Amino acid sequence: MVRKSAISILTRPILQSSPPIRNPPSFLLHPPPHNRPISTYGYEQAKSLVYSKHGDPKDVLSYVPPFLLPSPIPTTEPPLTTPSPHHNSLHTHSLPPPHSTLLTLRALSSPLNPADINQIQGVYASLPPLTTALGTPLPSAVPGNEGVFQVLRTGSAVRTVAPGDWVIANRAGFGTWRTHVQVDEAAVMRVEREGLTREQVASVGVNPVTGWRLLRDFGGGEEGKGEGGGRKRRRWVVLNGANSGVGRAVLQLGRRWGWGSIAVVRARGSEEEGRRLREEMEGLGATRVVSEEEVMMGRGFKERVMEWTDGGREEVVLGLNCVGGKAAVAMAKVLSPGARFVTYGAMSKQPMVIPAGMMIFKDVRFEGFWVSKWGEEHPREKEETVREILDLMRRGEFQDVPTVEVPWEWDTKQEGLVDAVQGTLEGYRKGKGVFVFGDT
């Protein structure tokens, strides 16, 4: 006879068909909704999306090795369906009570970013290690780099946060697509939650911070003073992917800091859709909005930029590229001498062939920026940047990208979550997908 432990009995889902118990304890009289397992002796039940190999989300987030599938029952009848190497259950595990400087956290919200997908595919610069730390049958990793969590419990030596506080990850590779996690207090940053939504806090650490640092570190930030105390001529930034999270941040901060901006977007399917996007970009702060096709016009586009910049007297000192390919090079050709062209993404996965004359005769500097690496090297500056952006959000002076909520409850099936992740690879969307955790 196999002897079951007290913990395994107490953490089983409570079935309504169970026989009546004389003088039952209170946790049985008021069971948690959705048959969520009960936390006992300080243990917390957690569910996670995991992957044990790299590939498309639909293939690896629900992958189960064939040797772990149950053996089919012998029968003479033909199978009704073909066995599938997938299942519809999230990985479930227990977290022990925190000790020393450990924290037990509950997820509130986590966005679905392109970098998350690239990590799952195995094509990102930094990949989380595959381990069995969560008790998975194969070495696995939890995807997700951004998110906001609430502190549930703290170890005895924790000094920087308390139960109820909101925290975000200090570094990339945190593994935010899970209901609960246990980490050292040094791995997170406390944020003041007053006046903010969890979706705002969850998405602050990557796109808004990238936009802020691009203008500050490569463009000089706010418009300065000229000789004798007069205003300098307006500086301009030209950027593609202008309706992305980073692009939206650049447009808003640029307007705030006195920049002119040329927002480059992909053409839309209809004239009406294009008009709505143009108005949206202008509302965020874009001075001019053009399509990639217009940028590719060559001399015709250069002439328009000269007109917008007072005959070139106002210099286009910064180009921001997250797309790559021929359109990005065409965009760089309108930069003024001595300008900086910064690549922080490569969504088209197409190379850039840069004319030597742009570097020799115009002294345009082509550089790269990776916010994850910058944050590791400048932790204090990152924390200050996050707090300044959150202050703008509290005052209603900064908008993040539109979002599409993906609910995650305790009984949510894996299939729906995987479909939402896979959907980030498909065409135009109404907004960025965001996991919103409910009763977990």
Coordinates of C-alpha atoms in Angstrom, one line a residue:
M1 CA 0.0 0.0 0.0
V2 CA 1.3 3.4 -0.9
R3 CA 1.1 5.9 2.0
K4 CA 0.0 9.4 1.1
S5 CA 1.5 12.3 2.9
A6 CA -0.7 14.8 4.8
I7 CA 0.4 17.6 2.4
S8 CA -0.7 15.6 -0.7
I9 CA -4.1 15.0 0.8
L10 CA -4.6 18.6 1.8
T11 CA -3.5 19.9 -1.6
R12 CA -5.9 17.8 -3.6
P13 CA -8.8 19.7 -5.3
I14 CA -11.9 19.4 -3.2
L15 CA -14.7 17.5 -4.9
Q16 CA -18.3 18.3 -4.2
S17 CA -19.1 14.6 -4.2
S18 CA -16.9 14.0 -1.1
P19 CA -18.8 12.5 1.8
P20 CA -19.8 14.8 4.7
I21 CA -17.2 15.4 7.4
R22 CA -18.2 15.9 11.0
N23 CA -17.0 19.2 12.3
P24 CA -15.0 20.1 9.2
P25 CA -12.2 22.7 9.4
S26 CA -12.9 26.2 8.1
F27 CA -10.8 25.7 4.9
L28 CA -13.2 22.9 3.9
L29 CA -16.3 24.9 4.7
H30 CA -15.1 27.7 2.4
P31 CA -13.1 26.1 -0.4
P32 CA -11.2 28.3 -2.9
P33 CA -12.9 28.9 -6.2
H34 CA -12.1 26.9 -9.3
N35 CA -10.9 24.0 -7.2
R36 CA -7.5 25.6 -6.6
P37 CA -5.3 23.5 -4.5
I38 CA -4.9 24.8 -0.9
S39 CA -1.6 26.2 0.3
T40 CA -0.6 24.3 3.4
Y41 CA 2.3 24.9 5.9
G42 CA 3.4 27.9 3.9
Y43 CA 3.7 26.1 0.6
E44 CA 2.3 27.9 -2.5
Q45 CA 1.0 26.1 -5.6
A46 CA 2.3 27.6 -8.9
K47 CA 1.6 27.0 -12.6
S48 CA 3.9 27.9 -15.4
L49 CA 4.3 27.8 -19.2
V50 CA 7.5 26.0 -19.9
Y51 CA 9.5 24.8 -22.9
S52 CA 12.2 22.1 -23.0
K53 CA 13.4 22.8 -26.6
H54 CA 13.5 25.8 -28.9
G55 CA 11.0 26.4 -31.7
D56 CA 7.7 28.0 -32.5
P57 CA 5.6 28.6 -29.4
K58 CA 2.8 26.4 -30.7
D59 CA 5.2 23.5 -31.1
V60 CA 7.3 23.8 -27.9
L61 CA 5.2 25.4 -25.2
S62 CA 3.0 22.4 -25.2
Y63 CA 5.5 19.7 -26.1
V64 CA 5.6 16.4 -24.2
P65 CA 8.3 13.9 -25.2
P66 CA 6.8 10.7 -26.6
F67 CA 8.3 8.5 -23.9
L68 CA 6.3 10.5 -21.3
L69 CA 3.0 9.9 -23.0
P70 CA 0.7 7.2 -21.4
S71 CA 0.9 3.9 -23.2
P72 CA -2.2 3.2 -25.3
I73 CA -4.7 0.6 -24.1
P74 CA -4.6 -2.5 -26.3
T75 CA -7.8 -2.7 -28.4
T76 CA -9.0 -4.2 -31.6
E77 CA -10.9 -1.0 -32.4
P78 CA -9.3 1.6 -34.7
P79 CA -8.3 4.8 -33.0
L80 CA -10.7 7.7 -33.2
T81 CA -7.9 10.2 -33.3
T82 CA -4.1 10.3 -34.0
P83 CA -2.1 10.5 -30.7
S84 CA -0.6 14.0 -30.3
P85 CA 2.6 14.9 -28.5
H86 CA 0.8 17.7 -26.8
H87 CA -1.2 18.1 -23.7
N88 CA -3.4 20.9 -22.2
S89 CA -2.1 21.2 -18.7
L90 CA 0.3 23.8 -17.4
H91 CA 3.3 22.6 -15.4
T92 CA 2.3 22.7 -11.7
H93 CA 4.7 22.7 -8.8
S94 CA 5.0 23.8 -5.1
L95 CA 7.0 26.7 -3.7
P96 CA 8.2 26.2 -0.1
P97 CA 8.0 29.0 2.6
P98 CA 10.6 31.7 1.8
H99 CA 13.6 32.0 4.1
S100 CA 16.5 34.5 4.5
T101 CA 16.2 37.0 1.7
L102 CA 13.8 35.0 -0.5
L103 CA 10.4 36.3 -1.6
T104 CA 7.3 34.4 -2.8
L105 CA 5.6 36.5 -5.5
R106 CA 2.2 36.2 -7.2
A107 CA 2.0 37.4 -10.8
L108 CA -0.4 40.3 -11.7
S109 CA 0.4 41.0 -15.3
S110 CA 3.0 40.1 -17.9
P111 CA 3.2 41.3 -21.6
L112 CA 4.0 39.2 -24.6
N113 CA 7.0 40.9 -26.3
P114 CA 8.9 40.0 -29.5
A115 CA 12.0 39.2 -27.4
D116 CA 10.0 36.6 -25.5
I117 CA 9.1 34.9 -28.7
N118 CA 12.7 35.1 -30.0
Q119 CA 14.0 33.4 -26.8
I120 CA 11.5 30.6 -27.2
Q121 CA 12.6 30.2 -30.8
G122 CA 16.3 30.1 -29.7
V123 CA 17.3 33.1 -31.8
Y124 CA 17.8 35.8 -29.2
A125 CA 21.1 37.0 -27.9
S126 CA 20.5 35.7 -24.3
L127 CA 18.6 32.5 -23.6
P128 CA 17.4 31.3 -20.2
P129 CA 19.1 28.1 -19.2
L130 CA 17.1 24.9 -19.4
T131 CA 17.0 23.3 -15.9
T132 CA 15.0 20.9 -13.8
A133 CA 14.7 23.4 -10.9
L134 CA 10.9 23.3 -11.2
G135 CA 10.6 19.6 -11.2
T136 CA 9.9 19.2 -14.9
P137 CA 10.6 15.8 -16.5
L138 CA 13.1 17.4 -18.9
P139 CA 15.4 20.5 -18.4
S140 CA 13.1 23.4 -19.1
A141 CA 12.7 27.2 -18.9
V142 CA 9.9 29.6 -18.2
P143 CA 9.5 32.3 -20.9
G144 CA 8.7 36.0 -20.3
N145 CA 11.0 38.9 -19.5
E146 CA 8.6 41.5 -18.2
G147 CA 5.9 41.6 -15.6
V148 CA 4.7 42.9 -12.3
F149 CA 4.3 40.8 -9.2
Q150 CA 2.8 41.2 -5.7
V151 CA 4.8 40.1 -2.7
L152 CA 3.0 37.3 -0.8
R153 CA 5.6 36.3 1.7
T154 CA 9.1 37.3 2.7
G155 CA 12.0 35.6 4.4
S156 CA 13.2 36.8 7.8
A157 CA 16.2 38.8 6.3
V158 CA 14.2 40.7 3.7
R159 CA 14.6 44.5 4.1
T160 CA 13.6 46.2 0.9
V161 CA 10.0 45.0 0.4
A162 CA 7.0 43.8 2.4
P163 CA 3.9 41.7 1.7
G164 CA 1.5 43.5 -0.6
D165 CA 4.2 45.5 -2.4
W166 CA 4.5 45.5 -6.2
V167 CA 7.8 44.6 -7.8
I168 CA 9.3 44.2 -11.3
A169 CA 12.3 42.2 -12.4
N170 CA 15.7 43.8 -12.4
R171 CA 17.0 41.8 -15.3
A172 CA 15.9 40.0 -18.4
G173 CA 15.3 36.3 -18.4
F174 CA 13.2 36.4 -15.2
G175 CA 10.5 33.9 -16.5
T176 CA 7.4 35.9 -16.0
W177 CA 4.8 33.6 -17.6
R178 CA 3.8 31.8 -14.4
T179 CA 1.4 32.4 -11.6
H180 CA 3.9 32.4 -8.8
V181 CA 7.7 32.5 -8.4
Q182 CA 10.3 32.6 -5.6
V183 CA 13.4 34.8 -6.0
D184 CA 15.9 36.7 -3.9
E185 CA 14.9 40.2 -3.1
A186 CA 17.9 41.5 -5.1
A187 CA 16.3 40.2 -8.3
V188 CA 13.4 42.7 -8.1
M189 CA 12.7 46.4 -7.9
R190 CA 9.9 47.8 -5.7
V191 CA 7.6 50.3 -7.4
E192 CA 5.1 52.6 -5.9
R193 CA 1.7 51.3 -7.1
E194 CA -0.5 54.3 -6.3
G195 CA -2.1 55.9 -9.3
L196 CA -1.0 53.1 -11.7
T197 CA -2.5 50.0 -13.3
R198 CA -0.8 46.7 -13.2
E199 CA -0.6 46.7 -17.0
Q200 CA 1.3 50.0 -16.9
V201 CA 3.8 48.7 -14.4
A202 CA 4.2 45.4 -16.2
S203 CA 5.3 47.0 -19.4
V204 CA 7.5 49.9 -18.2
G205 CA 10.9 48.1 -18.1
V206 CA 11.6 47.5 -21.8
N207 CA 9.9 49.7 -24.4
P208 CA 9.5 53.0 -22.5
V209 CA 13.0 52.7 -21.0
T210 CA 14.5 51.9 -24.5
G211 CA 12.8 55.0 -25.9
W212 CA 13.9 57.2 -23.1
R213 CA 17.6 56.0 -23.3
L214 CA 17.7 56.3 -27.1
L215 CA 16.8 60.0 -27.0
R216 CA 18.9 60.8 -23.8
D217 CA 22.0 58.8 -24.6
F218 CA 22.2 59.1 -28.4
G219 CA 20.4 62.4 -29.1
G220 CA 21.2 64.5 -26.0
G221 CA 17.8 64.4 -24.5
E222 CA 16.0 67.7 -24.1
E223 CA 16.5 70.7 -26.4
G224 CA 19.3 72.8 -25.0
K225 CA 20.4 76.4 -25.2
G226 CA 22.4 78.0 -27.9
E227 CA 25.2 80.6 -27.5
G228 CA 24.1 83.6 -25.5
G229 CA 21.3 81.7 -23.9
G230 CA 19.0 81.5 -27.0
R231 CA 17.2 78.4 -28.0
K232 CA 19.0 76.0 -30.3
R233 CA 17.3 75.2 -33.6
R234 CA 15.0 72.2 -33.3
R235 CA 16.6 68.8 -33.7
W236 CA 14.9 66.0 -35.6
V237 CA 14.7 62.3 -35.2
V238 CA 13.6 59.9 -37.9
L239 CA 12.4 56.4 -36.8
N240 CA 10.8 53.4 -38.3
G241 CA 8.4 51.0 -36.5
A242 CA 7.0 54.3 -35.1
N243 CA 3.8 52.6 -33.9
S244 CA 5.7 50.0 -31.8
G245 CA 6.1 50.3 -28.1
V246 CA 9.5 52.0 -28.4
G247 CA 8.4 54.2 -31.2
R248 CA 5.4 55.5 -29.2
A249 CA 7.7 56.3 -26.3
V250 CA 10.1 58.2 -28.6
L251 CA 7.3 60.3 -30.1
Q252 CA 5.8 61.2 -26.8
L253 CA 9.2 62.0 -25.1
G254 CA 10.4 63.8 -28.2
R255 CA 7.4 66.2 -28.2
R256 CA 8.0 66.7 -24.5
W257 CA 11.6 67.5 -25.0
G258 CA 11.2 69.8 -28.1
W259 CA 12.2 67.4 -30.9
G260 CA 10.8 67.2 -34.4
S261 CA 10.0 63.7 -35.5
I262 CA 9.5 61.8 -38.7
A263 CA 7.5 58.7 -38.0
V264 CA 7.9 55.9 -40.5
V265 CA 5.2 53.2 -40.5
R266 CA 4.2 50.3 -42.7
A267 CA 1.3 51.0 -45.2
R268 CA -2.1 49.8 -44.1
G269 CA -4.6 47.8 -46.0
S270 CA -6.9 50.7 -46.7
E271 CA -6.8 54.4 -47.0
E272 CA -9.1 54.7 -43.9
E273 CA -6.8 52.5 -41.8
G274 CA -3.8 54.6 -42.9
R275 CA -5.6 57.8 -42.0
R276 CA -6.4 56.5 -38.5
L277 CA -2.9 55.4 -37.9
R278 CA -1.5 58.8 -39.1
E279 CA -3.8 60.6 -36.7
E280 CA -2.8 58.3 -33.8
M281 CA 0.9 58.9 -34.4
E282 CA 0.3 62.7 -34.7
G283 CA -1.7 62.6 -31.4
L284 CA 1.3 61.0 -29.7
G285 CA 3.7 63.7 -30.9
A286 CA 4.8 62.8 -34.5
T287 CA 5.6 66.0 -36.5
R288 CA 5.3 64.1 -39.8
V289 CA 4.1 60.6 -40.6
V290 CA 5.2 58.7 -43.7
S291 CA 5.0 55.1 -45.0
E292 CA 8.0 52.9 -45.8
E293 CA 7.1 53.2 -49.5
E294 CA 7.4 57.0 -49.3
V295 CA 10.8 56.7 -47.7
M296 CA 11.9 54.5 -50.6
M297 CA 11.2 57.3 -53.1
G298 CA 14.8 58.4 -52.8
R299 CA 15.4 62.0 -53.8
G300 CA 11.7 62.9 -53.6
F301 CA 11.7 62.0 -49.9
K302 CA 14.9 63.9 -49.3
E303 CA 13.3 67.0 -50.8
R304 CA 10.3 66.7 -48.5
V305 CA 12.6 66.4 -45.4
M306 CA 14.5 69.5 -46.5
E307 CA 11.2 71.4 -46.7
W308 CA 10.1 70.2 -43.2
T309 CA 13.4 71.1 -41.6
D310 CA 13.6 74.7 -42.9
G311 CA 15.8 73.9 -45.8
G312 CA 18.1 71.7 -43.7
R313 CA 18.8 74.4 -41.1
E314 CA 17.1 72.2 -38.5
E315 CA 19.3 69.0 -38.5
V316 CA 18.1 65.4 -38.5
V317 CA 20.6 64.3 -35.9
L318 CA 19.2 60.9 -35.0
G319 CA 17.9 57.8 -36.8
L320 CA 16.3 55.0 -34.9
N321 CA 15.9 51.6 -36.6
C322 CA 14.1 48.5 -35.4
V323 CA 13.3 47.0 -38.8
G324 CA 16.4 46.8 -41.0
G325 CA 16.6 46.1 -44.7
K326 CA 16.6 48.5 -47.6
A327 CA 14.0 50.8 -46.2
A328 CA 16.2 51.4 -43.1
V329 CA 19.1 52.4 -45.3
A330 CA 16.9 54.7 -47.3
M331 CA 15.8 56.3 -44.0
A332 CA 19.4 56.8 -43.0
K333 CA 20.1 58.8 -46.2
V334 CA 18.2 61.8 -44.9
L335 CA 20.4 62.2 -41.8
S336 CA 22.5 65.3 -41.4
P337 CA 26.3 65.1 -41.3
G338 CA 27.6 63.8 -38.0
A339 CA 24.2 62.2 -37.1
R340 CA 23.9 58.9 -35.3
F341 CA 21.9 55.9 -36.6
V342 CA 21.0 53.5 -33.8
T343 CA 19.7 50.0 -34.4
Y344 CA 17.8 48.4 -31.5
G345 CA 15.8 45.7 -33.4
A346 CA 15.7 43.8 -36.7
M347 CA 12.0 42.8 -37.2
S348 CA 12.4 42.3 -41.0
K349 CA 15.4 40.0 -40.4
Q350 CA 16.9 41.6 -43.5
P351 CA 20.5 42.9 -43.6
M352 CA 21.5 46.5 -44.2
V353 CA 24.0 47.4 -46.9
I354 CA 25.4 50.7 -45.9
P355 CA 27.0 53.0 -48.5
A356 CA 30.5 53.8 -47.6
G357 CA 30.0 57.5 -48.5
M358 CA 27.5 57.9 -45.6
M359 CA 30.3 57.0 -43.2
I360 CA 33.2 58.7 -45.0
F361 CA 31.7 62.0 -46.3
K362 CA 28.8 62.5 -43.9
D363 CA 30.4 60.9 -40.8
V364 CA 27.1 59.2 -39.9
R365 CA 27.8 56.8 -37.0
F366 CA 26.0 53.5 -37.1
E367 CA 25.5 52.0 -33.6
G368 CA 23.5 49.5 -31.7
F369 CA 21.6 49.5 -28.4
W370 CA 20.3 46.6 -26.3
V371 CA 18.4 47.7 -23.3
S372 CA 18.9 44.4 -21.4
K373 CA 22.7 44.8 -21.5
W374 CA 22.4 48.5 -20.7
G375 CA 20.3 47.8 -17.7
E376 CA 22.8 45.2 -16.3
E377 CA 25.6 47.7 -16.7
H378 CA 23.6 50.7 -15.3
P379 CA 21.2 49.4 -12.7
R380 CA 20.9 52.7 -10.8
E381 CA 20.2 54.6 -14.0
K382 CA 17.6 52.0 -15.1
E383 CA 15.8 52.3 -11.7
E384 CA 15.8 56.1 -12.0
T385 CA 14.5 55.9 -15.6
V386 CA 11.7 53.5 -14.6
R387 CA 10.6 55.9 -11.8
E388 CA 10.6 58.9 -14.0
I389 CA 8.4 57.2 -16.6
L390 CA 6.0 55.9 -14.0
D391 CA 5.7 59.4 -12.6
L392 CA 4.7 60.6 -16.2
M393 CA 2.1 57.8 -16.3
R394 CA 0.6 58.8 -13.0
R395 CA 0.1 62.3 -14.3
G396 CA -1.5 61.0 -17.5
E397 CA 1.4 62.4 -19.6
F398 CA 2.6 59.1 -21.1
Q399 CA 0.7 56.3 -22.9
D400 CA 1.9 52.8 -23.4
V401 CA 0.8 50.7 -26.4
P402 CA -2.8 49.5 -26.7
T403 CA -3.1 46.0 -25.2
V404 CA -5.3 42.9 -25.6
E405 CA -5.8 41.2 -22.3
V406 CA -5.3 37.4 -22.1
P407 CA -6.9 36.2 -18.8
W408 CA -5.0 33.6 -16.8
E409 CA -7.0 32.0 -14.0
W410 CA -6.1 28.9 -11.9
D411 CA -8.2 26.7 -14.2
T412 CA -7.1 28.3 -17.5
K413 CA -6.1 25.7 -20.0
Q414 CA -2.7 25.8 -21.6
E415 CA -4.1 25.8 -25.1
G416 CA -5.6 29.3 -24.9
L417 CA -2.4 30.7 -23.5
V418 CA -0.3 29.1 -26.2
D419 CA -2.6 30.4 -28.9
A420 CA -2.2 33.9 -27.6
V421 CA 1.6 33.6 -27.7
Q422 CA 1.5 32.2 -31.2
G423 CA -0.8 35.0 -32.3
T424 CA 2.0 37.6 -31.7
L425 CA 3.7 36.2 -34.8
E426 CA 0.7 36.9 -37.0
G427 CA 0.1 40.2 -39.0
Y428 CA -1.5 43.3 -37.6
R429 CA -3.0 43.1 -34.1
K430 CA -5.3 45.5 -32.2
G431 CA -2.8 45.7 -29.4
K432 CA 0.0 43.9 -27.6
G433 CA -1.0 40.7 -25.8
V434 CA -0.8 40.9 -22.0
F435 CA -1.4 38.1 -19.5
V436 CA -3.7 39.3 -16.8
F437 CA -3.7 37.0 -13.8
G438 CA -6.9 36.6 -11.8
D439 CA -7.7 34.0 -9.2
T440 CA -4.5 32.0 -9.2

